[in-house]
Amino acid sequence: MPEGSLHPIPLSRLRGRENRPEPVAVGTIIRNVTNSQAAATGTVPLWQSQGDLINVPFAIFNTSVLVASSFTCQMGVFAAERAQVSRTGSLFNPRGWGLREWYTLTFLMGAFFIGGQTYEYAALFHENLTISSNVFGSVFFLATGFHGLHVTGGLFAFLLLMGRTFLARTFTHEQAVSAVVVSYYWHFVDVVWIALFGVIYILR
């Protein structure tokens, strides 16, 4: 038993049984999970009723634009890897596009997504659903708004990257690496949105 203890306590009670979790810790986890489930169950009717305000068909279209922008972004990466900054030939021939054209299209698609999200917010505000209305409003606006800020950050990254290509006389290896890094970030925000879309718009 521990030295200096006021009341002798068996070490087995302090340390738990070998190769088994602490009973107190397990009980705490079970209690927390139970409380969370009870709280979630109580908010299901409210969540479902408020979720009906969402324009799912419009959200699907807006999401498809963002997902498609990942493909155009990757085409820009392929152009950067072959050191093709601008198009060769007509603007209406995507096969000859370079980094600038593909990233410009990606930027426009991302901006369209943010515009669509703004339109969606305005429609929900018109229905008196705000971030402070209820649980659903808080979750919806916090999750989608935080993601929207990251998308906006990606748009600024595209502008910065394309601006550097105009200022530099030659397309350097560092610029190609920057293009790849920006694409990683953009793919990441796209994947995160797919998860959010599934939870908020589909599983609601």
PDB file of C-alpha atoms in Angstrom:
ATOM      1  CA  MET A   1       0.000   0.000   0.000  1.00  0.00           C
ATOM      2  CA  PRO A   2       1.253   3.576  -0.657  1.00  0.00           C
ATOM      3  CA  GLU A   3       3.500   5.095   1.974  1.00  0.00           C
ATOM      4  CA  GLY A   4       2.070   7.991   3.955  1.00  0.00           C
ATOM      5  CA  SER A   5      -1.554   7.173   3.128  1.00  0.00           C
ATOM      6  CA  LEU A   6      -4.080   7.991   5.827  1.00  0.00           C
ATOM      7  CA  HIS A   7      -6.182   4.941   5.088  1.00  0.00           C
ATOM      8  CA  PRO A   8      -4.606   1.765   3.780  1.00  0.00           C
ATOM      9  CA  ILE A   9      -5.783   1.076   0.231  1.00  0.00           C
ATOM     10  CA  PRO A  10      -4.862  -2.116  -1.626  1.00  0.00           C
ATOM     11  CA  LEU A  11      -2.656  -1.464  -4.623  1.00  0.00           C
ATOM     12  CA  SER A  12      -5.020  -3.504  -6.766  1.00  0.00           C
ATOM     13  CA  ARG A  13      -7.687  -0.875  -6.242  1.00  0.00           C
ATOM     14  CA  LEU A  14      -5.313   1.896  -7.234  1.00  0.00           C
ATOM     15  CA  ARG A  15      -3.835   0.237 -10.267  1.00  0.00           C
ATOM     16  CA  GLY A  16      -6.695  -1.978 -11.425  1.00  0.00           C
ATOM     17  CA  ARG A  17      -6.319  -5.522 -12.615  1.00  0.00           C
ATOM     18  CA  GLU A  18      -3.517  -6.369 -14.922  1.00  0.00           C
ATOM     19  CA  ASN A  19      -4.341  -6.009 -18.661  1.00  0.00           C
ATOM     20  CA  ARG A  20      -7.763  -4.577 -17.875  1.00  0.00           C
ATOM     21  CA  PRO A  21      -9.019  -0.968 -17.993  1.00  0.00           C
ATOM     22  CA  GLU A  22      -9.686   0.970 -14.821  1.00  0.00           C
ATOM     23  CA  PRO A  23     -13.293   0.396 -13.637  1.00  0.00           C
ATOM     24  CA  VAL A  24     -13.680   4.082 -12.716  1.00  0.00           C
ATOM     25  CA  ALA A  25     -12.481   5.202 -16.143  1.00  0.00           C
ATOM     26  CA  VAL A  26     -14.810   2.774 -17.902  1.00  0.00           C
ATOM     27  CA  GLY A  27     -17.724   3.941 -15.797  1.00  0.00           C
ATOM     28  CA  THR A  28     -16.970   7.558 -16.618  1.00  0.00           C
ATOM     29  CA  ILE A  29     -16.863   6.807 -20.345  1.00  0.00           C
ATOM     30  CA  ILE A  30     -20.143   4.890 -20.243  1.00  0.00           C
ATOM     31  CA  ARG A  31     -21.829   7.671 -18.279  1.00  0.00           C
ATOM     32  CA  ASN A  32     -20.626  10.334 -20.717  1.00  0.00           C
ATOM     33  CA  VAL A  33     -21.773   8.328 -23.728  1.00  0.00           C
ATOM     34  CA  THR A  34     -25.155   7.713 -22.122  1.00  0.00           C
ATOM     35  CA  ASN A  35     -25.623  11.394 -21.343  1.00  0.00           C
ATOM     36  CA  SER A  36     -24.634  12.330 -24.903  1.00  0.00           C
ATOM     37  CA  GLN A  37     -27.093   9.848 -26.363  1.00  0.00           C
ATOM     38  CA  ALA A  38     -29.862  11.159 -24.128  1.00  0.00           C
ATOM     39  CA  ALA A  39     -29.144  14.733 -25.126  1.00  0.00           C
ATOM     40  CA  ALA A  40     -29.032  13.815 -28.814  1.00  0.00           C
ATOM     41  CA  THR A  41     -32.303  11.910 -28.576  1.00  0.00           C
ATOM     42  CA  GLY A  42     -34.001  14.922 -27.066  1.00  0.00           C
ATOM     43  CA  THR A  43     -32.945  17.177 -29.945  1.00  0.00           C
ATOM     44  CA  VAL A  44     -33.869  14.840 -32.817  1.00  0.00           C
ATOM     45  CA  PRO A  45     -37.379  16.262 -33.429  1.00  0.00           C
ATOM     46  CA  LEU A  46     -36.034  19.831 -33.455  1.00  0.00           C
ATOM     47  CA  TRP A  47     -33.125  18.850 -35.700  1.00  0.00           C
ATOM     48  CA  GLN A  48     -35.413  17.147 -38.202  1.00  0.00           C
ATOM     49  CA  SER A  49     -37.921  19.997 -38.328  1.00  0.00           C
ATOM     50  CA  GLN A  50     -35.245  22.642 -38.842  1.00  0.00           C
ATOM     51  CA  GLY A  51     -33.397  20.444 -41.335  1.00  0.00           C
ATOM     52  CA  ASP A  52     -36.418  20.619 -43.625  1.00  0.00           C
ATOM     53  CA  LEU A  53     -35.546  24.260 -44.305  1.00  0.00           C
ATOM     54  CA  ILE A  54     -32.420  23.223 -46.217  1.00  0.00           C
ATOM     55  CA  ASN A  55     -32.590  23.264 -50.004  1.00  0.00           C
ATOM     56  CA  VAL A  56     -30.973  19.875 -50.627  1.00  0.00           C
ATOM     57  CA  PRO A  57     -31.186  19.891 -54.474  1.00  0.00           C
ATOM     58  CA  PHE A  58     -29.415  23.252 -54.596  1.00  0.00           C
ATOM     59  CA  ALA A  59     -26.818  22.038 -52.094  1.00  0.00           C
ATOM     60  CA  ILE A  60     -26.166  18.964 -54.248  1.00  0.00           C
ATOM     61  CA  PHE A  61     -25.568  21.161 -57.293  1.00  0.00           C
ATOM     62  CA  ASN A  62     -23.322  23.517 -55.340  1.00  0.00           C
ATOM     63  CA  THR A  63     -21.385  20.564 -53.940  1.00  0.00           C
ATOM     64  CA  SER A  64     -20.920  19.056 -57.394  1.00  0.00           C
ATOM     65  CA  VAL A  65     -19.291  22.297 -58.535  1.00  0.00           C
ATOM     66  CA  LEU A  66     -16.826  22.196 -55.633  1.00  0.00           C
ATOM     67  CA  VAL A  67     -16.030  18.510 -56.179  1.00  0.00           C
ATOM     68  CA  ALA A  68     -15.500  19.127 -59.909  1.00  0.00           C
ATOM     69  CA  SER A  69     -13.057  21.893 -59.025  1.00  0.00           C
ATOM     70  CA  SER A  70     -10.742  19.259 -57.550  1.00  0.00           C
ATOM     71  CA  PHE A  71     -10.393  17.729 -61.013  1.00  0.00           C
ATOM     72  CA  THR A  72      -9.653  21.070 -62.670  1.00  0.00           C
ATOM     73  CA  CYS A  73      -7.155  21.804 -59.908  1.00  0.00           C
ATOM     74  CA  GLN A  74      -5.387  18.516 -60.562  1.00  0.00           C
ATOM     75  CA  MET A  75      -5.217  19.325 -64.263  1.00  0.00           C
ATOM     76  CA  GLY A  76      -3.407  22.498 -63.262  1.00  0.00           C
ATOM     77  CA  VAL A  77      -0.941  20.406 -61.275  1.00  0.00           C
ATOM     78  CA  PHE A  78      -0.261  18.255 -64.337  1.00  0.00           C
ATOM     79  CA  ALA A  79       0.424  21.435 -66.321  1.00  0.00           C
ATOM     80  CA  ALA A  80       2.797  22.684 -63.606  1.00  0.00           C
ATOM     81  CA  GLU A  81       4.655  19.376 -63.622  1.00  0.00           C
ATOM     82  CA  ARG A  82       5.365  19.766 -67.308  1.00  0.00           C
ATOM     83  CA  ALA A  83       6.275  23.456 -66.722  1.00  0.00           C
ATOM     84  CA  GLN A  84       3.408  24.762 -68.856  1.00  0.00           C
ATOM     85  CA  VAL A  85       2.302  28.041 -67.335  1.00  0.00           C
ATOM     86  CA  SER A  86      -0.111  29.274 -70.003  1.00  0.00           C
ATOM     87  CA  ARG A  87      -2.119  27.774 -72.814  1.00  0.00           C
ATOM     88  CA  THR A  88      -0.805  26.790 -76.202  1.00  0.00           C
ATOM     89  CA  GLY A  89      -3.437  27.547 -78.797  1.00  0.00           C
ATOM     90  CA  SER A  90      -7.037  28.611 -78.471  1.00  0.00           C
ATOM     91  CA  LEU A  91      -8.728  29.326 -75.151  1.00  0.00           C
ATOM     92  CA  PHE A  92     -11.530  27.024 -76.253  1.00  0.00           C
ATOM     93  CA  ASN A  93      -9.163  24.059 -76.480  1.00  0.00           C
ATOM     94  CA  PRO A  94      -8.704  22.766 -72.904  1.00  0.00           C
ATOM     95  CA  ARG A  95      -6.125  20.248 -74.098  1.00  0.00           C
ATOM     96  CA  GLY A  96      -3.687  23.099 -74.565  1.00  0.00           C
ATOM     97  CA  TRP A  97      -4.404  24.800 -71.263  1.00  0.00           C
ATOM     98  CA  GLY A  98      -1.656  25.551 -68.791  1.00  0.00           C
ATOM     99  CA  LEU A  99      -1.507  26.176 -65.074  1.00  0.00           C
ATOM    100  CA  ARG A 100      -3.107  29.612 -65.249  1.00  0.00           C
ATOM    101  CA  GLU A 101      -6.156  28.512 -67.215  1.00  0.00           C
ATOM    102  CA  TRP A 102      -6.860  25.457 -65.055  1.00  0.00           C
ATOM    103  CA  TYR A 103      -6.327  27.333 -61.802  1.00  0.00           C
ATOM    104  CA  THR A 104      -8.434  30.253 -63.006  1.00  0.00           C
ATOM    105  CA  LEU A 105     -11.294  27.847 -63.726  1.00  0.00           C
ATOM    106  CA  THR A 106     -10.785  26.243 -60.325  1.00  0.00           C
ATOM    107  CA  PHE A 107     -10.890  29.666 -58.692  1.00  0.00           C
ATOM    108  CA  LEU A 108     -14.141  30.551 -60.465  1.00  0.00           C
ATOM    109  CA  MET A 109     -15.742  27.266 -59.408  1.00  0.00           C
ATOM    110  CA  GLY A 110     -14.663  27.796 -55.816  1.00  0.00           C
ATOM    111  CA  ALA A 111     -16.010  31.356 -55.905  1.00  0.00           C
ATOM    112  CA  PHE A 112     -19.288  29.998 -57.290  1.00  0.00           C
ATOM    113  CA  PHE A 113     -19.476  27.606 -54.337  1.00  0.00           C
ATOM    114  CA  ILE A 114     -18.982  30.445 -51.852  1.00  0.00           C
ATOM    115  CA  GLY A 115     -21.605  32.494 -53.696  1.00  0.00           C
ATOM    116  CA  GLY A 116     -24.001  29.562 -53.500  1.00  0.00           C
ATOM    117  CA  GLN A 117     -23.340  29.198 -49.795  1.00  0.00           C
ATOM    118  CA  THR A 118     -24.055  32.903 -49.309  1.00  0.00           C
ATOM    119  CA  TYR A 119     -27.327  32.515 -51.187  1.00  0.00           C
ATOM    120  CA  GLU A 120     -28.217  29.549 -48.991  1.00  0.00           C
ATOM    121  CA  TYR A 121     -27.488  31.545 -45.837  1.00  0.00           C
ATOM    122  CA  ALA A 122     -29.707  34.394 -47.049  1.00  0.00           C
ATOM    123  CA  ALA A 123     -32.572  31.967 -47.692  1.00  0.00           C
ATOM    124  CA  LEU A 124     -32.227  30.473 -44.212  1.00  0.00           C
ATOM    125  CA  PHE A 125     -32.076  33.917 -42.623  1.00  0.00           C
ATOM    126  CA  HIS A 126     -35.335  34.680 -44.430  1.00  0.00           C
ATOM    127  CA  GLU A 127     -36.808  31.610 -42.702  1.00  0.00           C
ATOM    128  CA  ASN A 128     -35.592  32.983 -39.350  1.00  0.00           C
ATOM    129  CA  LEU A 129     -32.921  30.331 -38.956  1.00  0.00           C
ATOM    130  CA  THR A 130     -29.680  31.832 -37.634  1.00  0.00           C
ATOM    131  CA  ILE A 131     -26.667  30.631 -35.686  1.00  0.00           C
ATOM    132  CA  SER A 132     -28.380  31.564 -32.410  1.00  0.00           C
ATOM    133  CA  SER A 133     -31.826  30.143 -33.224  1.00  0.00           C
ATOM    134  CA  ASN A 134     -31.339  26.598 -31.963  1.00  0.00           C
ATOM    135  CA  VAL A 135     -28.995  23.608 -31.946  1.00  0.00           C
ATOM    136  CA  PHE A 136     -29.415  22.905 -35.640  1.00  0.00           C
ATOM    137  CA  GLY A 137     -28.710  26.512 -36.588  1.00  0.00           C
ATOM    138  CA  SER A 138     -25.582  26.580 -34.436  1.00  0.00           C
ATOM    139  CA  VAL A 139     -24.218  23.335 -35.855  1.00  0.00           C
ATOM    140  CA  PHE A 140     -25.102  24.195 -39.446  1.00  0.00           C
ATOM    141  CA  PHE A 141     -23.684  27.712 -39.551  1.00  0.00           C
ATOM    142  CA  LEU A 142     -20.590  26.938 -37.494  1.00  0.00           C
ATOM    143  CA  ALA A 143     -19.645  23.860 -39.529  1.00  0.00           C
ATOM    144  CA  THR A 144     -20.409  25.227 -42.978  1.00  0.00           C
ATOM    145  CA  GLY A 145     -19.146  28.719 -42.146  1.00  0.00           C
ATOM    146  CA  PHE A 146     -15.828  27.449 -40.810  1.00  0.00           C
ATOM    147  CA  HIS A 147     -15.398  25.361 -43.937  1.00  0.00           C
ATOM    148  CA  GLY A 148     -16.347  28.340 -46.093  1.00  0.00           C
ATOM    149  CA  LEU A 149     -13.543  30.355 -44.507  1.00  0.00           C
ATOM    150  CA  HIS A 150     -11.080  27.633 -45.495  1.00  0.00           C
ATOM    151  CA  VAL A 151     -12.400  27.636 -49.057  1.00  0.00           C
ATOM    152  CA  THR A 152     -11.986  31.404 -49.150  1.00  0.00           C
ATOM    153  CA  GLY A 153      -8.411  30.959 -47.944  1.00  0.00           C
ATOM    154  CA  GLY A 154      -7.829  28.558 -50.829  1.00  0.00           C
ATOM    155  CA  LEU A 155      -9.157  31.134 -53.278  1.00  0.00           C
ATOM    156  CA  PHE A 156      -6.641  33.685 -52.027  1.00  0.00           C
ATOM    157  CA  ALA A 157      -3.918  31.056 -52.394  1.00  0.00           C
ATOM    158  CA  PHE A 158      -4.878  30.584 -56.066  1.00  0.00           C
ATOM    159  CA  LEU A 159      -4.723  34.326 -56.659  1.00  0.00           C
ATOM    160  CA  LEU A 160      -1.333  34.603 -54.980  1.00  0.00           C
ATOM    161  CA  LEU A 161       0.058  31.676 -56.933  1.00  0.00           C
ATOM    162  CA  MET A 162      -1.183  32.940 -60.298  1.00  0.00           C
ATOM    163  CA  GLY A 163       0.058  36.425 -59.505  1.00  0.00           C
ATOM    164  CA  ARG A 164       3.539  35.051 -58.934  1.00  0.00           C
ATOM    165  CA  THR A 165       3.505  33.403 -62.345  1.00  0.00           C
ATOM    166  CA  PHE A 166       2.887  36.801 -63.973  1.00  0.00           C
ATOM    167  CA  LEU A 167       5.569  38.568 -61.942  1.00  0.00           C
ATOM    168  CA  ALA A 168       8.273  35.950 -62.515  1.00  0.00           C
ATOM    169  CA  ARG A 169      10.075  35.872 -65.844  1.00  0.00           C
ATOM    170  CA  THR A 170      10.383  32.106 -65.825  1.00  0.00           C
ATOM    171  CA  PHE A 171       8.390  29.323 -64.199  1.00  0.00           C
ATOM    172  CA  THR A 172      10.634  27.931 -61.476  1.00  0.00           C
ATOM    173  CA  HIS A 173      10.674  24.649 -59.613  1.00  0.00           C
ATOM    174  CA  GLU A 174       9.608  26.485 -56.453  1.00  0.00           C
ATOM    175  CA  GLN A 175       6.480  27.747 -58.196  1.00  0.00           C
ATOM    176  CA  ALA A 176       5.652  24.240 -59.360  1.00  0.00           C
ATOM    177  CA  VAL A 177       6.012  22.979 -55.792  1.00  0.00           C
ATOM    178  CA  SER A 178       3.763  25.811 -54.586  1.00  0.00           C
ATOM    179  CA  ALA A 179       1.139  24.783 -57.137  1.00  0.00           C
ATOM    180  CA  VAL A 180       1.204  21.230 -55.802  1.00  0.00           C
ATOM    181  CA  VAL A 181       0.921  22.404 -52.192  1.00  0.00           C
ATOM    182  CA  VAL A 182      -2.089  24.584 -53.024  1.00  0.00           C
ATOM    183  CA  SER A 183      -3.700  21.615 -54.754  1.00  0.00           C
ATOM    184  CA  TYR A 184      -3.228  19.468 -51.644  1.00  0.00           C
ATOM    185  CA  TYR A 185      -4.990  22.102 -49.577  1.00  0.00           C
ATOM    186  CA  TRP A 186      -7.821  22.371 -52.097  1.00  0.00           C
ATOM    187  CA  HIS A 187      -8.329  18.614 -52.242  1.00  0.00           C
ATOM    188  CA  PHE A 188      -8.416  18.571 -48.450  1.00  0.00           C
ATOM    189  CA  VAL A 189     -11.190  21.178 -48.152  1.00  0.00           C
ATOM    190  CA  ASP A 190     -13.145  19.291 -50.822  1.00  0.00           C
ATOM    191  CA  VAL A 191     -12.929  16.018 -48.925  1.00  0.00           C
ATOM    192  CA  VAL A 192     -13.920  17.728 -45.688  1.00  0.00           C
ATOM    193  CA  TRP A 193     -16.950  19.249 -47.399  1.00  0.00           C
ATOM    194  CA  ILE A 194     -18.054  15.861 -48.724  1.00  0.00           C
ATOM    195  CA  ALA A 195     -18.059  14.575 -45.130  1.00  0.00           C
ATOM    196  CA  LEU A 196     -19.939  17.636 -43.867  1.00  0.00           C
ATOM    197  CA  PHE A 197     -22.430  17.389 -46.705  1.00  0.00           C
ATOM    198  CA  GLY A 198     -23.133  13.764 -45.876  1.00  0.00           C
ATOM    199  CA  VAL A 199     -23.758  14.506 -42.213  1.00  0.00           C
ATOM    200  CA  ILE A 200     -25.669  17.792 -42.459  1.00  0.00           C
ATOM    201  CA  TYR A 201     -27.624  17.389 -45.693  1.00  0.00           C
ATOM    202  CA  ILE A 202     -28.072  13.637 -46.115  1.00  0.00           C
ATOM    203  CA  LEU A 203     -28.047  12.030 -42.655  1.00  0.00           C
ATOM    204  CA  ARG A 204     -29.965  14.864 -41.019  1.00  0.00           C
TER     205      ARG A 204
END
